[in-house]
């Protein structure tokens, strides 16, 4: 009896399969095709068309995955992502700034165990790997990494009689005085100070790194090098060498102001010298004469990274990892497709060794006057922000917002560097104790 029932059931099942096969043939073989896995990719608002091209290329190589890009305005990005996470709104992959990594790490997916992650990390620049590693775990792949550089108006410097940009802070002051005295600029120095993603504290961090030091020591005391950096910077405002209205300029608005041709120098992120900003031939008055130089003193600099990360709550981790590898690593042929493309479309520099030697990258950098070997050297030697300040402390962003306000008072002469530095130390110690 059991054998007859089993046989009858088997024959019935075969009939079902045969019917299904007939339906498949009638529909051109599509009845049993699996639906593509849907990934949700959260981005901030920057060159959305470029990002969509990357997505289209990835989908062409991976037809079993569809990627839905959801764009959030930059100033709303962090609170919106945090709200989505708190409300358990599903998403898979997202942009992360290294400054927020410590706060988001509890719900991001560590990548160390994923196939190919170790090989990619081995190829990363120290700046990129350290910026994307928290408490010994890798949480991202590079969207881009960048460094702070001296951006200068070569035409203005030459008009003042200088063949090269300053190599020391004293020389920087002397050049600015000469430029001002010759009437070439009312205030030759321009700076990004107001916070919008980052602000003046990152300039201080870079100045400290350029002198081979830190801003806060292990006990959160202000260092002599940091005080010297602030004192020098404040003196440029007191002497009228820095534009006082610049205290209200953020990274983007200061870069736009530099394009007017009214300034000689600016210490900011290297990509602001690129063809989308100062070397934009259609919008910039300093197109073709804006150059990049290393920071003064020891010519060291500080840098940062932006990364692709995975939500640990994603229901599609394998597919998300495949997408991340393409966006933040290589395609199936081992080519760094998106890192190279970002150099061309946004002058955004890379997170892996050897990219500078790619002919497309080399040509793109040279097209607006950058020296590929110099850019590569700066990226390779740049220290991450965590080497200068407690950047990966969960309280750092709160401290930075406070410290940036104090910095504006110091630069405006309302607070002395010693008073401001003491306030920075006290606040850091208070926050460290609160978040212990």
Short mmCIF file of C-alpha atoms in Angstrom, two decimals:
data_model
loop_
_atom_site.label_atom_id
_atom_site.label_comp_id
_atom_site.label_asym_id
_atom_site.label_seq_id
_atom_site.Cartn_x
_atom_site.Cartn_y
_atom_site.Cartn_z
CA UNK A 1 0.00 0.00 0.00
CA UNK A 2 2.77 2.43 0.89
CA UNK A 3 4.60 1.73 -2.36
CA UNK A 4 1.43 2.33 -4.42
CA UNK A 5 0.76 5.68 -2.67
CA UNK A 6 4.33 6.79 -3.19
CA UNK A 7 4.17 5.86 -6.86
CA UNK A 8 0.81 7.62 -7.26
CA UNK A 9 2.18 10.73 -5.56
CA UNK A 10 5.24 10.64 -7.72
CA UNK A 11 3.18 10.36 -10.90
CA UNK A 12 1.00 13.25 -9.72
CA UNK A 13 4.09 15.33 -9.08
CA UNK A 14 5.44 14.53 -12.52
CA UNK A 15 2.19 15.73 -13.99
CA UNK A 16 2.55 19.04 -12.16
CA UNK A 17 6.12 19.43 -13.40
CA UNK A 18 5.05 18.62 -16.97
CA UNK A 19 2.29 21.21 -16.82
CA UNK A 20 4.68 23.79 -15.46
CA UNK A 21 7.18 23.00 -18.20
CA UNK A 22 4.48 23.58 -20.79
CA UNK A 23 3.65 26.92 -19.20
CA UNK A 24 7.31 27.87 -19.23
CA UNK A 25 7.54 27.08 -22.95
CA UNK A 26 4.41 29.12 -23.65
CA UNK A 27 5.91 32.13 -21.85
CA UNK A 28 9.22 31.93 -23.64
CA UNK A 29 11.01 30.29 -20.73
CA UNK A 30 10.39 33.14 -18.25
CA UNK A 31 8.07 31.49 -15.77
CA UNK A 32 10.79 30.17 -13.49
CA UNK A 33 13.24 33.12 -13.86
CA UNK A 34 14.11 34.45 -10.42
CA UNK A 35 13.32 38.08 -9.70
CA UNK A 36 16.43 40.24 -9.21
CA UNK A 37 17.43 40.99 -5.64
CA UNK A 38 16.56 44.58 -4.78
CA UNK A 39 19.19 46.63 -2.92
CA UNK A 40 18.57 50.05 -1.42
CA UNK A 41 21.59 52.35 -1.60
CA UNK A 42 21.57 55.54 0.49
CA UNK A 43 23.65 58.45 -0.80
CA UNK A 44 24.09 62.14 -0.17
CA UNK A 45 23.48 64.60 -2.98
CA UNK A 46 26.64 64.68 -5.09
CA UNK A 47 26.89 63.95 -8.83
CA UNK A 48 23.83 61.71 -8.80
CA UNK A 49 24.07 61.11 -12.55
CA UNK A 50 27.63 59.82 -12.17
CA UNK A 51 26.59 57.46 -9.38
CA UNK A 52 23.66 56.21 -11.46
CA UNK A 53 26.07 55.42 -14.31
CA UNK A 54 28.11 53.29 -11.91
CA UNK A 55 24.94 51.52 -10.81
CA UNK A 56 23.93 50.88 -14.43
CA UNK A 57 27.35 49.40 -15.18
CA UNK A 58 27.15 47.18 -12.11
CA UNK A 59 23.66 45.97 -13.02
CA UNK A 60 24.81 45.14 -16.54
CA UNK A 61 27.51 42.90 -15.04
CA UNK A 62 25.14 41.54 -12.36
CA UNK A 63 21.64 41.18 -13.88
CA UNK A 64 20.44 39.31 -10.79
CA UNK A 65 20.72 42.51 -8.70
CA UNK A 66 18.79 45.78 -8.97
CA UNK A 67 19.98 48.84 -7.03
CA UNK A 68 17.63 51.59 -5.93
CA UNK A 69 19.57 54.77 -5.15
CA UNK A 70 17.92 57.05 -2.61
CA UNK A 71 19.45 60.53 -2.38
CA UNK A 72 19.41 62.68 0.76
CA UNK A 73 20.54 66.35 0.81
CA UNK A 74 23.99 66.57 2.39
CA UNK A 75 23.01 68.65 5.42
CA UNK A 76 20.17 66.23 6.19
CA UNK A 77 22.08 63.02 5.59
CA UNK A 78 23.31 62.08 9.07
CA UNK A 79 20.03 62.78 10.95
CA UNK A 80 17.95 61.11 8.21
CA UNK A 81 20.07 57.95 8.23
CA UNK A 82 19.95 57.86 12.01
CA UNK A 83 16.16 58.22 11.92
CA UNK A 84 15.87 55.42 9.36
CA UNK A 85 18.05 53.19 11.51
CA UNK A 86 16.08 53.96 14.69
CA UNK A 87 12.78 53.23 12.92
CA UNK A 88 14.20 50.06 11.35
CA UNK A 89 13.53 51.32 7.82
CA UNK A 90 15.29 48.78 5.58
CA UNK A 91 18.30 49.75 3.50
CA UNK A 92 21.40 47.83 2.48
CA UNK A 93 24.39 49.99 1.50
CA UNK A 94 25.19 53.59 2.38
CA UNK A 95 27.78 56.34 2.28
CA UNK A 96 29.53 56.91 5.61
CA UNK A 97 31.90 59.72 6.59
CA UNK A 98 34.82 58.52 8.70
CA UNK A 99 33.95 61.10 11.35
CA UNK A 100 30.63 59.38 12.10
CA UNK A 101 31.95 55.81 11.91
CA UNK A 102 32.36 55.35 15.68
CA UNK A 103 28.75 56.32 16.30
CA UNK A 104 27.35 54.10 13.56
CA UNK A 105 29.66 51.09 14.00
CA UNK A 106 27.22 49.27 16.37
CA UNK A 107 24.78 48.79 13.50
CA UNK A 108 27.19 48.56 10.55
CA UNK A 109 28.41 45.22 9.24
CA UNK A 110 32.11 44.40 9.78
CA UNK A 111 33.60 43.31 6.47
CA UNK A 112 36.73 41.42 7.52
CA UNK A 113 35.30 37.95 6.94
CA UNK A 114 33.91 38.62 3.47
CA UNK A 115 35.54 37.00 0.46
CA UNK A 116 38.08 39.39 -1.05
CA UNK A 117 38.01 41.91 1.80
CA UNK A 118 41.50 41.06 3.07
CA UNK A 119 42.98 41.38 -0.43
CA UNK A 120 41.36 44.78 -0.94
CA UNK A 121 42.49 46.02 2.47
CA UNK A 122 46.05 44.99 1.66
CA UNK A 123 45.96 47.26 -1.40
CA UNK A 124 44.52 50.24 0.48
CA UNK A 125 46.50 53.31 1.38
CA UNK A 126 47.20 53.65 5.09
CA UNK A 127 44.97 56.75 5.16
CA UNK A 128 42.01 54.82 3.76
CA UNK A 129 42.36 51.62 5.78
CA UNK A 130 42.86 53.45 9.09
CA UNK A 131 39.96 55.81 8.41
CA UNK A 132 37.64 52.86 7.74
CA UNK A 133 38.79 50.66 10.60
CA UNK A 134 37.25 51.01 14.05
CA UNK A 135 38.33 48.97 17.07
CA UNK A 136 40.27 46.64 14.79
CA UNK A 137 37.43 45.92 12.36
CA UNK A 138 37.07 47.06 8.76
CA UNK A 139 33.69 48.71 8.16
CA UNK A 140 33.95 50.06 4.64
CA UNK A 141 35.52 50.23 1.21
CA UNK A 142 36.77 53.55 -0.17
CA UNK A 143 34.38 55.91 -1.90
CA UNK A 144 37.34 58.29 -1.93
CA UNK A 145 40.12 59.54 0.32
CA UNK A 146 41.49 63.05 0.29
CA UNK A 147 44.06 65.29 1.93
CA UNK A 148 44.54 68.95 2.79
CA UNK A 149 46.78 70.94 0.48
CA UNK A 150 47.91 74.50 -0.08
CA UNK A 151 45.91 75.78 -3.04
CA UNK A 152 47.43 78.90 -4.55
CA UNK A 153 46.94 81.45 -7.31
CA UNK A 154 50.17 81.13 -9.25
CA UNK A 155 49.49 84.26 -11.32
CA UNK A 156 49.15 86.40 -8.18
CA UNK A 157 52.25 84.96 -6.54
CA UNK A 158 54.33 85.61 -9.66
CA UNK A 159 52.96 89.15 -9.94
CA UNK A 160 54.26 89.72 -6.40
CA UNK A 161 57.67 88.37 -7.40
CA UNK A 162 57.47 84.84 -6.01
CA UNK A 163 58.48 81.89 -8.15
CA UNK A 164 57.06 79.25 -5.81
CA UNK A 165 54.49 78.90 -3.01
CA UNK A 166 55.62 79.22 0.62
CA UNK A 167 57.54 76.36 2.19
CA UNK A 168 57.31 77.63 5.79
CA UNK A 169 54.69 79.48 7.79
CA UNK A 170 56.96 82.52 8.14
CA UNK A 171 57.44 82.57 4.38
CA UNK A 172 53.67 82.32 3.94
CA UNK A 173 53.25 85.46 6.05
CA UNK A 174 55.98 87.32 4.13
CA UNK A 175 54.42 86.45 0.78
CA UNK A 176 50.96 87.54 1.94
CA UNK A 177 52.35 90.88 3.16
CA UNK A 178 54.04 91.51 -0.18
CA UNK A 179 50.88 90.62 -2.13
CA UNK A 180 48.82 92.95 0.06
CA UNK A 181 51.34 95.81 -0.11
CA UNK A 182 51.41 95.65 -3.92
CA UNK A 183 47.62 95.98 -4.01
CA UNK A 184 47.12 92.57 -5.61
CA UNK A 185 44.71 91.46 -2.88
CA UNK A 186 43.13 93.21 0.09
CA UNK A 187 43.36 90.00 2.13
CA UNK A 188 45.44 87.34 0.33
CA UNK A 189 44.61 84.42 2.66
CA UNK A 190 41.30 82.59 2.57
CA UNK A 191 40.19 79.72 4.82
CA UNK A 192 37.25 77.34 5.32
CA UNK A 193 36.15 77.96 8.91
CA UNK A 194 32.41 77.44 9.37
CA UNK A 195 31.32 73.81 9.74
CA UNK A 196 29.54 72.18 6.81
CA UNK A 197 30.70 68.56 6.80
CA UNK A 198 33.98 69.87 8.17
CA UNK A 199 35.36 73.29 9.03
CA UNK A 200 38.18 75.21 10.67
CA UNK A 201 39.14 72.50 13.14
CA UNK A 202 40.30 70.35 10.23
CA UNK A 203 42.56 73.22 9.17
CA UNK A 204 44.02 73.29 12.70
CA UNK A 205 44.45 69.52 12.55
CA UNK A 206 46.33 69.88 9.28
CA UNK A 207 48.56 72.65 10.62
CA UNK A 208 49.45 70.49 13.62
CA UNK A 209 50.16 67.49 11.36
CA UNK A 210 52.31 69.67 9.08
CA UNK A 211 54.47 70.48 12.11
CA UNK A 212 54.69 66.80 13.05
CA UNK A 213 52.36 66.99 16.04
CA UNK A 214 48.86 66.66 17.40
CA UNK A 215 46.13 68.97 18.68
CA UNK A 216 45.33 67.09 21.89
CA UNK A 217 47.65 64.72 23.73
CA UNK A 218 46.62 61.40 25.29
CA UNK A 219 45.28 63.23 28.35
CA UNK A 220 43.32 65.67 26.15
CA UNK A 221 45.58 68.60 26.94
CA UNK A 222 46.21 71.15 24.22
CA UNK A 223 49.68 70.68 22.74
CA UNK A 224 52.30 73.42 22.20
CA UNK A 225 52.20 72.68 18.47
CA UNK A 226 48.45 73.27 18.38
CA UNK A 227 48.84 76.55 20.27
CA UNK A 228 51.57 77.67 17.86
CA UNK A 229 49.33 76.83 14.90
CA UNK A 230 46.39 78.81 16.29
CA UNK A 231 48.57 81.77 17.29
CA UNK A 232 50.05 81.96 13.78
CA UNK A 233 46.62 81.65 12.15
CA UNK A 234 45.07 84.30 14.44
CA UNK A 235 47.95 86.68 13.65
CA UNK A 236 47.02 86.64 9.97
CA UNK A 237 43.58 88.03 10.83
CA UNK A 238 45.03 90.61 13.21
CA UNK A 239 47.41 91.81 10.48
CA UNK A 240 44.68 91.94 7.83
CA UNK A 241 46.22 89.17 5.75
CA UNK A 242 43.20 86.89 6.15
CA UNK A 243 39.73 87.98 5.08
CA UNK A 244 37.62 88.46 8.25
CA UNK A 245 34.43 87.73 6.32
CA UNK A 246 35.90 84.29 5.71
CA UNK A 247 35.10 83.32 9.30
CA UNK A 248 31.55 82.67 8.05
CA UNK A 249 32.64 80.66 5.00
CA UNK A 250 32.45 76.87 4.97
CA UNK A 251 34.46 74.50 2.73
CA UNK A 252 32.18 74.97 -0.29
CA UNK A 253 31.59 78.71 0.01
CA UNK A 254 35.27 79.43 0.63
CA UNK A 255 36.17 77.40 -2.47
CA UNK A 256 33.62 79.39 -4.47
CA UNK A 257 35.09 82.65 -3.13
CA UNK A 258 38.58 81.59 -4.21
CA UNK A 259 37.27 81.28 -7.77
CA UNK A 260 36.74 85.06 -7.83
CA UNK A 261 40.50 85.62 -8.24
CA UNK A 262 40.68 87.92 -5.20
CA UNK A 263 42.84 85.60 -3.07
CA UNK A 264 46.33 84.14 -3.18
CA UNK A 265 46.16 81.03 -1.00
CA UNK A 266 43.75 78.66 0.71
CA UNK A 267 44.45 75.60 2.87
CA UNK A 268 41.68 73.14 2.15
CA UNK A 269 40.83 69.81 0.55
CA UNK A 270 42.85 69.10 -2.59
CA UNK A 271 39.86 68.50 -4.87
CA UNK A 272 38.84 72.17 -4.62
CA UNK A 273 41.71 72.89 -7.03
CA UNK A 274 40.12 70.59 -9.60
CA UNK A 275 38.15 71.31 -12.79
CA UNK A 276 34.84 71.33 -10.92
CA UNK A 277 36.04 74.27 -8.77
CA UNK A 278 39.06 76.57 -9.13
CA UNK A 279 40.11 75.09 -12.48
CA UNK A 280 36.63 75.21 -13.99
CA UNK A 281 37.29 77.02 -17.27
CA UNK A 282 33.68 78.21 -17.60
CA UNK A 283 33.12 79.58 -14.08
CA UNK A 284 36.44 80.34 -12.40
CA UNK A 285 38.58 83.45 -12.83
CA UNK A 286 41.62 81.47 -11.69
CA UNK A 287 41.26 78.67 -14.23
CA UNK A 288 44.67 77.54 -15.40
CA UNK A 289 46.58 79.40 -12.66
CA UNK A 290 45.35 77.52 -9.60
CA UNK A 291 47.98 75.07 -8.38
CA UNK A 292 48.44 72.54 -5.59
CA UNK A 293 51.38 72.58 -3.18
CA UNK A 294 52.27 70.61 -0.04
CA UNK A 295 51.50 72.19 3.33
CA UNK A 296 54.36 74.27 4.81
CA UNK A 297 56.85 73.25 7.54
CA UNK A 298 57.49 69.47 7.34
CA UNK A 299 55.16 69.16 4.34
CA UNK A 300 53.08 66.58 6.14
CA UNK A 301 49.33 66.74 5.94
CA UNK A 302 46.12 65.27 7.33
CA UNK A 303 43.48 63.43 5.37
CA UNK A 304 40.15 61.70 5.59
CA UNK A 305 38.00 59.15 3.79
CA UNK A 306 34.44 58.57 2.72
CA UNK A 307 33.33 54.97 2.50
CA UNK A 308 30.73 52.51 1.33
CA UNK A 309 29.34 50.54 4.26
CA UNK A 310 26.73 47.84 4.82
CA UNK A 311 23.76 47.90 7.16
CA UNK A 312 24.06 44.84 9.42
CA UNK A 313 20.26 44.50 9.24
CA UNK A 314 20.39 43.99 5.47
CA UNK A 315 18.57 40.87 4.31
CA UNK A 316 20.81 40.71 1.23
CA UNK A 317 24.35 40.83 2.56
CA UNK A 318 25.92 38.69 -0.18
CA UNK A 319 24.48 40.90 -2.92
CA UNK A 320 25.29 44.05 -0.97
CA UNK A 321 28.91 42.93 -0.67
CA UNK A 322 29.08 42.28 -4.42
CA UNK A 323 27.81 45.81 -5.06
CA UNK A 324 30.26 47.30 -2.55
CA UNK A 325 33.17 45.50 -4.17
CA UNK A 326 32.28 47.08 -7.50
CA UNK A 327 31.71 50.57 -6.11
CA UNK A 328 34.58 50.62 -3.63
CA UNK A 329 36.96 48.08 -5.12
CA UNK A 330 37.28 46.45 -8.52
CA UNK A 331 35.07 45.03 -11.23
CA UNK A 332 35.18 41.40 -12.32
CA UNK A 333 38.34 42.09 -14.33
CA UNK A 334 40.17 43.51 -11.34
CA UNK A 335 39.99 47.13 -12.58
CA UNK A 336 39.35 50.02 -10.18
CA UNK A 337 36.47 51.34 -12.27
CA UNK A 338 34.78 53.84 -9.96
CA UNK A 339 37.92 55.18 -8.20
CA UNK A 340 39.38 56.09 -11.61
CA UNK A 341 36.09 57.59 -12.79
CA UNK A 342 35.80 59.80 -9.70
CA UNK A 343 39.18 61.36 -10.47
CA UNK A 344 37.86 62.39 -13.88
CA UNK A 345 34.38 63.51 -12.84
CA UNK A 346 35.11 65.12 -9.46
CA UNK A 347 38.89 65.28 -8.87
CA UNK A 348 38.16 62.93 -5.97
CA UNK A 349 41.29 61.00 -5.13
CA UNK A 350 41.56 57.32 -4.40
CA UNK A 351 42.02 54.90 -1.52
CA UNK A 352 44.27 52.30 -3.18
CA UNK A 353 47.93 52.17 -4.10
CA UNK A 354 48.88 52.36 -7.76
CA UNK A 355 45.78 54.19 -9.03
CA UNK A 356 47.83 57.31 -9.83
CA UNK A 357 49.81 55.36 -12.41
CA UNK A 358 46.73 54.55 -14.47
CA UNK A 359 46.96 56.48 -17.79
CA UNK A 360 43.39 57.82 -17.44
CA UNK A 361 44.09 59.12 -13.92
CA UNK A 362 47.47 60.56 -14.90
CA UNK A 363 46.03 62.42 -17.87
CA UNK A 364 43.06 63.74 -15.89
CA UNK A 365 45.25 65.18 -13.13
CA UNK A 366 47.69 66.75 -15.56
CA UNK A 367 44.83 68.33 -17.53
CA UNK A 368 44.23 70.84 -14.73
CA UNK A 369 47.82 71.25 -13.63
CA UNK A 370 48.15 68.70 -10.84
CA UNK A 371 51.31 66.63 -10.52
CA UNK A 372 50.21 62.96 -10.25
CA UNK A 373 53.35 61.94 -8.36
CA UNK A 374 52.86 64.76 -5.84
CA UNK A 375 49.19 63.87 -5.33
CA UNK A 376 50.14 60.23 -4.87
CA UNK A 377 52.89 61.11 -2.38
CA UNK A 378 50.55 63.28 -0.32
CA UNK A 379 47.90 60.56 -0.19
CA UNK A 380 50.47 57.96 0.82
CA UNK A 381 51.96 60.10 3.59
CA UNK A 382 48.81 61.82 4.88
CA UNK A 383 47.91 60.95 8.45
CA UNK A 384 44.27 60.19 9.30
CA UNK A 385 42.46 62.66 11.53
CA UNK A 386 42.57 60.07 14.33
CA UNK A 387 46.35 60.56 14.51
CA UNK A 388 45.87 64.25 15.39
CA UNK A 389 42.65 64.39 17.48
CA UNK A 390 40.44 61.76 19.18
CA UNK A 391 38.55 61.45 15.91
CA UNK A 392 37.13 57.99 16.59
CA UNK A 393 35.82 58.78 20.06
CA UNK A 394 32.02 58.59 20.08
CA UNK A 395 31.95 62.12 21.49
CA UNK A 396 34.29 63.66 18.94
CA UNK A 397 31.65 65.27 16.70
CA UNK A 398 30.12 67.01 19.72
CA UNK A 399 33.55 68.25 20.78
CA UNK A 400 34.41 69.44 17.27
CA UNK A 401 31.23 71.52 17.00
CA UNK A 402 32.08 73.19 20.31
CA UNK A 403 35.76 73.61 19.45
CA UNK A 404 34.98 75.16 16.08
CA UNK A 405 32.91 77.88 17.76
CA UNK A 406 35.77 78.63 20.14
CA UNK A 407 38.16 78.68 17.20
CA UNK A 408 36.11 81.38 15.49
CA UNK A 409 36.41 83.49 18.65
CA UNK A 410 40.17 82.95 18.70
CA UNK A 411 40.61 83.92 15.04
CA UNK A 412 38.44 87.01 15.54
CA UNK A 413 40.55 88.06 18.52
CA UNK A 414 37.75 87.68 21.05
CA UNK A 415 39.57 84.86 22.85
CA UNK A 416 43.31 84.24 23.17
CA UNK A 417 44.81 80.95 21.91
CA UNK A 418 45.70 80.01 25.51
CA UNK A 419 42.13 80.61 26.73
CA UNK A 420 40.61 78.85 23.77
CA UNK A 421 43.02 75.91 24.01
CA UNK A 422 42.21 75.50 27.71
CA UNK A 423 38.50 75.49 26.88
CA UNK A 424 39.10 72.80 24.24
CA UNK A 425 40.92 70.62 26.77
CA UNK A 426 38.28 71.07 29.46
CA UNK A 427 35.47 70.18 27.06
CA UNK A 428 37.29 67.08 25.80
CA UNK A 429 37.88 65.83 29.33
CA UNK A 430 34.26 66.49 30.27
CA UNK A 431 32.94 64.56 27.26
CA UNK A 432 35.41 61.69 27.70
CA UNK A 433 34.24 61.30 31.31
CA UNK A 434 30.57 61.49 30.34
CA UNK A 435 30.87 58.84 27.61
CA UNK A 436 33.20 56.54 29.57
#
